[in-house]
Coordinates of C-alpha atoms in Angstrom, one line a residue:
M152 CA -11.0 -10.2 -16.1
L153 CA -12.8 -11.0 -12.9
L154 CA -13.9 -14.7 -12.7
S155 CA -16.4 -16.3 -10.4
M156 CA -15.5 -19.7 -8.9
T157 CA -19.0 -20.9 -9.5
G158 CA -19.8 -22.5 -12.8
F159 CA -21.0 -25.5 -14.8
G160 CA -20.0 -26.9 -18.2
R161 CA -21.2 -29.9 -20.2
S162 CA -20.1 -31.5 -23.4
H163 CA -21.5 -34.5 -25.3
K164 CA -19.8 -36.0 -28.3
V165 CA -20.5 -39.1 -30.4
F166 CA -17.5 -41.2 -31.7
G167 CA -18.8 -43.9 -34.0
E168 CA -20.2 -46.7 -31.8
F169 CA -19.7 -44.9 -28.5
S170 CA -20.4 -41.5 -27.0
I171 CA -18.8 -39.5 -24.2
T172 CA -20.4 -37.0 -21.9
V173 CA -18.3 -34.8 -19.6
E174 CA -19.8 -32.6 -16.9
V175 CA -17.7 -30.3 -14.8
K176 CA -18.9 -28.0 -12.0
S177 CA -16.9 -25.7 -9.7
V178 CA -17.7 -23.9 -6.4
N179 CA -15.7 -21.5 -4.3
H180 CA -12.8 -22.9 -2.3
R181 CA -9.7 -21.3 -0.7
F182 CA -7.4 -23.4 -2.9
H183 CA -7.6 -25.6 -6.0
E184 CA -9.1 -29.1 -5.6
C185 CA -10.2 -31.4 -8.4
Y186 CA -12.1 -34.7 -8.1
V187 CA -12.5 -37.0 -11.1
R188 CA -15.1 -39.7 -11.5
M189 CA -14.9 -42.0 -14.6
P190 CA -14.7 -45.7 -15.6
R191 CA -12.1 -47.6 -13.6
Q192 CA -10.4 -48.7 -16.9
L193 CA -9.3 -45.1 -17.5
V194 CA -7.9 -44.4 -14.0
K195 CA -4.5 -43.8 -15.6
L196 CA -6.0 -40.7 -17.4
E197 CA -6.9 -39.0 -14.1
D198 CA -3.6 -37.0 -13.7
K199 CA -3.9 -35.7 -17.3
L200 CA -7.4 -34.6 -16.7
K201 CA -6.5 -32.9 -13.5
R202 CA -3.7 -31.0 -15.2
L203 CA -6.1 -30.0 -18.0
V204 CA -8.6 -28.7 -15.5
Q205 CA -6.0 -26.7 -13.6
S206 CA -4.9 -25.0 -16.9
Y207 CA -8.4 -23.5 -17.0
I208 CA -9.3 -23.2 -13.3
K209 CA -6.7 -21.8 -10.9
R210 CA -8.8 -21.7 -7.8
G211 CA -12.0 -23.5 -6.5
K212 CA -13.3 -27.0 -5.9
V213 CA -13.9 -28.8 -9.2
D214 CA -15.9 -32.0 -9.8
L215 CA -15.4 -33.7 -13.1
F216 CA -17.7 -36.5 -14.3
V217 CA -16.9 -38.7 -17.4
T218 CA -19.6 -41.0 -18.8
I219 CA -19.1 -43.4 -21.7
E220 CA -22.1 -45.0 -23.4
G221 CA -21.8 -48.0 -25.8
S222 CA -18.6 -48.6 -23.9
P223 CA -15.7 -49.6 -26.1
L224 CA -13.5 -50.1 -23.1
V225 CA -14.2 -53.8 -22.5
K226 CA -15.2 -56.6 -24.7
Q227 CA -16.3 -60.0 -23.3
K228 CA -15.2 -63.3 -24.8
V229 CA -16.0 -67.0 -24.0
E230 CA -13.1 -69.4 -23.6
V231 CA -13.3 -73.2 -23.3
N232 CA -10.8 -75.2 -21.4
L233 CA -10.9 -78.4 -23.5
E234 CA -8.1 -80.2 -21.7
L235 CA -9.8 -79.7 -18.4
A236 CA -13.1 -80.9 -19.8
K237 CA -11.4 -84.1 -21.0
E238 CA -10.0 -84.6 -17.5
Y239 CA -13.6 -84.3 -16.0
R240 CA -14.9 -86.7 -18.6
N241 CA -12.2 -89.3 -17.8
A242 CA -13.0 -88.8 -14.1
Y243 CA -16.7 -89.4 -14.6
Q244 CA -16.0 -92.5 -16.7
K245 CA -13.6 -93.9 -14.1
L246 CA -16.2 -93.3 -11.3
S247 CA -18.9 -95.1 -13.3
S248 CA -16.6 -98.1 -14.1
E249 CA -15.1 -98.5 -10.6
L250 CA -18.5 -98.1 -8.8
G251 CA -20.5 -100.0 -11.3
L252 CA -22.8 -97.0 -12.0
Q253 CA -24.8 -96.6 -15.1
H254 CA -24.8 -93.0 -16.0
T255 CA -24.6 -91.1 -19.2
I256 CA -22.3 -88.1 -19.4
D257 CA -23.9 -85.1 -21.3
L258 CA -23.2 -81.4 -21.8
S259 CA -24.9 -80.4 -18.5
H260 CA -22.1 -81.9 -16.5
F261 CA -19.7 -79.4 -18.0
L262 CA -21.8 -76.3 -18.1
I263 CA -21.9 -76.0 -14.3
K264 CA -18.1 -76.0 -14.2
E265 CA -16.9 -72.4 -14.1
D266 CA -13.4 -73.5 -14.9
I267 CA -14.3 -75.1 -18.1
I268 CA -16.5 -72.5 -19.8
M269 CA -15.1 -69.0 -18.8
I270 CA -16.2 -65.5 -19.7
S271 CA -13.3 -63.1 -19.7
E272 CA -13.0 -59.3 -20.3
M273 CA -10.6 -57.9 -22.9
E274 CA -9.5 -54.3 -22.6
E275 CA -9.5 -52.5 -25.9
N276 CA -6.8 -50.0 -27.0
T277 CA -7.7 -46.9 -25.0
E278 CA -5.5 -44.3 -26.8
I279 CA -8.3 -43.2 -29.1
I280 CA -10.7 -43.2 -26.2
E281 CA -8.4 -41.1 -24.1
E282 CA -8.0 -38.5 -26.8
A283 CA -11.7 -38.3 -27.2
I284 CA -12.2 -37.8 -23.5
L285 CA -9.6 -35.1 -23.3
G286 CA -11.2 -33.3 -26.2
T287 CA -14.7 -33.5 -24.8
T288 CA -13.4 -32.4 -21.4
T289 CA -11.8 -29.3 -23.0
E290 CA -15.2 -28.4 -24.5
A291 CA -16.9 -28.8 -21.2
L292 CA -14.2 -26.6 -19.5
K293 CA -14.7 -23.9 -22.1
A294 CA -18.4 -23.9 -21.4
L295 CA -17.8 -23.7 -17.7
L296 CA -15.3 -20.8 -18.2
V297 CA -18.0 -18.8 -20.1
M298 CA -20.3 -19.2 -17.2
R299 CA -17.6 -18.2 -14.7
E300 CA -16.9 -15.1 -16.9
N301 CA -20.6 -14.1 -16.9
E302 CA -20.8 -14.6 -13.2
G303 CA -17.6 -12.6 -12.8
F304 CA -19.1 -9.7 -14.8
G305 CA -22.0 -9.6 -12.4
L306 CA -19.7 -9.6 -9.4
R307 CA -17.7 -6.7 -10.9
T308 CA -20.9 -4.7 -11.4
E309 CA -21.8 -5.3 -7.8
F310 CA -18.4 -4.3 -6.5
E311 CA -18.4 -1.1 -8.5
R312 CA -21.8 -0.2 -7.0
Y313 CA -20.6 -0.9 -3.5
L314 CA -17.4 1.2 -4.0
T315 CA -19.5 4.1 -5.3
D316 CA -21.7 3.8 -2.2
I317 CA -18.7 4.0 0.1
E318 CA -17.2 7.0 -1.8
Q319 CA -20.5 8.8 -1.3
I320 CA -20.5 8.2 2.4
L321 CA -16.9 9.3 3.1
P322 CA -17.4 13.1 2.4
S323 CA -20.3 13.1 4.9
I324 CA -18.0 11.8 7.6
A325 CA -15.2 14.3 6.7
A326 CA -17.7 17.2 6.7
V327 CA -18.8 16.4 10.2
V328 CA -15.3 16.2 11.7
P329 CA -14.6 20.0 12.2
E330 CA -18.0 20.4 13.8
V331 CA -17.4 17.4 16.1
L332 CA -14.0 18.9 17.1
Q333 CA -15.5 22.3 17.9
T334 CA -18.2 20.6 20.0
Y335 CA -15.5 18.8 22.0
T336 CA -13.6 22.1 22.4
D337 CA -16.6 24.0 23.7
R338 CA -17.5 21.2 26.1
L339 CA -13.9 21.2 27.4
K340 CA -13.9 24.9 28.0
R341 CA -17.1 24.7 29.9
K342 CA -15.7 21.9 32.1
I343 CA -12.5 23.9 32.8
L344 CA -14.5 27.0 33.7
E345 CA -16.7 25.0 36.1
H346 CA -13.6 23.6 37.9
T347 CA -11.6 26.8 38.0
N348 CA -14.2 29.3 39.2
G349 CA -14.3 31.0 35.8
T350 CA -10.6 31.3 35.3
L351 CA -9.5 30.0 31.9
D352 CA -6.0 28.8 31.4
E353 CA -5.5 29.2 27.6
L354 CA -2.3 27.1 27.5
R355 CA -4.1 24.2 29.3
V356 CA -7.1 24.5 27.0
M357 CA -4.9 24.4 23.9
T358 CA -3.0 21.4 25.2
E359 CA -6.3 19.5 26.0
I360 CA -7.7 20.5 22.6
G361 CA -4.6 19.2 20.9
I362 CA -4.9 15.9 22.7
I363 CA -8.6 15.6 21.7
A364 CA -7.9 16.6 18.1
D365 CA -5.2 14.0 17.8
K366 CA -7.4 11.3 19.3
S367 CA -10.4 12.2 17.1
D368 CA -8.6 13.0 13.9
I369 CA -9.8 10.5 11.3
S370 CA -8.2 12.1 8.2
E371 CA -5.5 9.4 7.9
E372 CA -8.1 6.7 8.2
V373 CA -10.3 8.3 5.5
S374 CA -7.3 8.8 3.3
R375 CA -6.1 5.2 3.6
L376 CA -9.7 4.0 3.1
S377 CA -9.8 6.0 -0.2
S378 CA -6.5 4.5 -1.2
H379 CA -7.8 0.9 -0.6
I380 CA -10.9 1.7 -2.7
E381 CA -8.7 2.7 -5.6
Q382 CA -6.5 -0.5 -5.2
F383 CA -9.7 -2.6 -5.1
R384 CA -11.1 -1.0 -8.2
S385 CA -7.8 -1.4 -10.0
S386 CA -7.6 -5.1 -9.0
L387 CA -11.0 -5.7 -10.7
N388 CA -9.2 -5.1 -14.1
E389 CA -6.2 -7.4 -13.4
N390 CA -5.8 -10.7 -15.2
G391 CA -5.4 -13.9 -13.2
P392 CA -6.7 -14.8 -9.8
V393 CA -7.4 -11.8 -7.6
G394 CA -9.8 -13.2 -5.0
R395 CA -7.3 -13.4 -2.2
K396 CA -6.1 -9.8 -2.9
L397 CA -9.6 -8.5 -2.8
D398 CA -10.2 -10.3 0.5
F399 CA -7.1 -8.7 2.0
L400 CA -8.1 -5.2 0.8
L401 CA -11.5 -5.7 2.4
Q402 CA -9.9 -6.6 5.7
E403 CA -7.8 -3.4 5.6
M404 CA -10.9 -1.3 4.7
N405 CA -12.8 -2.8 7.5
R406 CA -9.9 -2.1 9.9
E407 CA -10.0 1.6 8.9
V408 CA -13.7 1.8 9.3
N409 CA -13.5 0.3 12.8
T410 CA -10.8 2.9 13.7
I411 CA -13.0 5.7 12.5
G412 CA -15.9 4.4 14.7
S413 CA -13.7 4.0 17.8
K414 CA -12.4 7.6 17.4
S415 CA -15.8 9.3 17.4
T416 CA -18.9 9.1 19.5
D417 CA -20.9 11.4 17.2
T418 CA -24.1 9.7 16.3
R419 CA -23.8 10.9 12.6
I420 CA -20.4 9.3 12.2
S421 CA -21.5 6.2 14.1
S422 CA -24.4 5.8 11.7
N423 CA -22.1 6.2 8.7
V424 CA -19.7 3.6 10.2
V425 CA -22.6 1.1 10.6
E426 CA -23.5 1.7 7.0
L427 CA -19.9 1.2 5.8
K428 CA -19.5 -2.0 7.7
T429 CA -22.7 -3.3 6.2
I430 CA -21.5 -2.6 2.7
L431 CA -18.1 -4.2 3.4
E432 CA -19.7 -7.3 4.8
K433 CA -21.7 -7.7 1.6
M434 CA -18.5 -7.2 -0.4
R435 CA -16.7 -9.8 1.6
E436 CA -19.4 -12.3 1.0
Q437 CA -19.1 -11.7 -2.8
A438 CA -15.3 -11.8 -2.7
Q439 CA -15.4 -15.3 -1.4
N440 CA -16.6 -16.4 -4.8
V441 CA -13.9 -14.6 -6.8
Q442 CA -11.1 -16.7 -8.3

């Protein structure tokens, strides 16, 4: 099945007091790259998420976003350092006594001391949360895969249409070749007659015609181009990533078309070559988005 590298998937799930939202998007890329953005407390889950993503997406750049609302990851608690508070109280009393100061010690003296009343964060057990994230991510990836499959179906339809267009042009080129060769032959005979005062050396003519025929023969190129078309069409039905294979076949097809163009100066063939190159360029652009 042909898969596009472009897609988006989203999943939102509620788990009691908290909810998880996972969004994943992918775009075309030569290789597989995955970037994960999620709460720092879950950084140890990153490798698992990347492996999960790669099990669904073999090629392309992937961005994964994990959002947790009603976060159960961290709870805050207030701690009081009573021993230190007593030390401060004793110090205040000593200062008052030694310096003869009249001053009442109250709670405000201690509230400004960050080392007496402290707010700390306590990480909760993350195993349940991790399983919830992995499950939600799986659902998001499935949604993305559906979109990539739909995009791939559209790409396949486009490729089939382009291949049909090419196959319709090739007979037009093949049909012109004998006429082009005959035109070259007649032109050669006239030139020889002009330079030999009307004397025609048949052996020389046949030799020159053979050279011209060899240089202008495009039957091999047309045959190889037809073979590449069949390989391309067959690849559209393969399972797994085929994007690089399609790109290679398009390069080979373009090479054959360029050779056909260089072997003939006939305007009809040149026009067909331009049309073929235009189609191949469109196919190349589409192939860049195939996994």
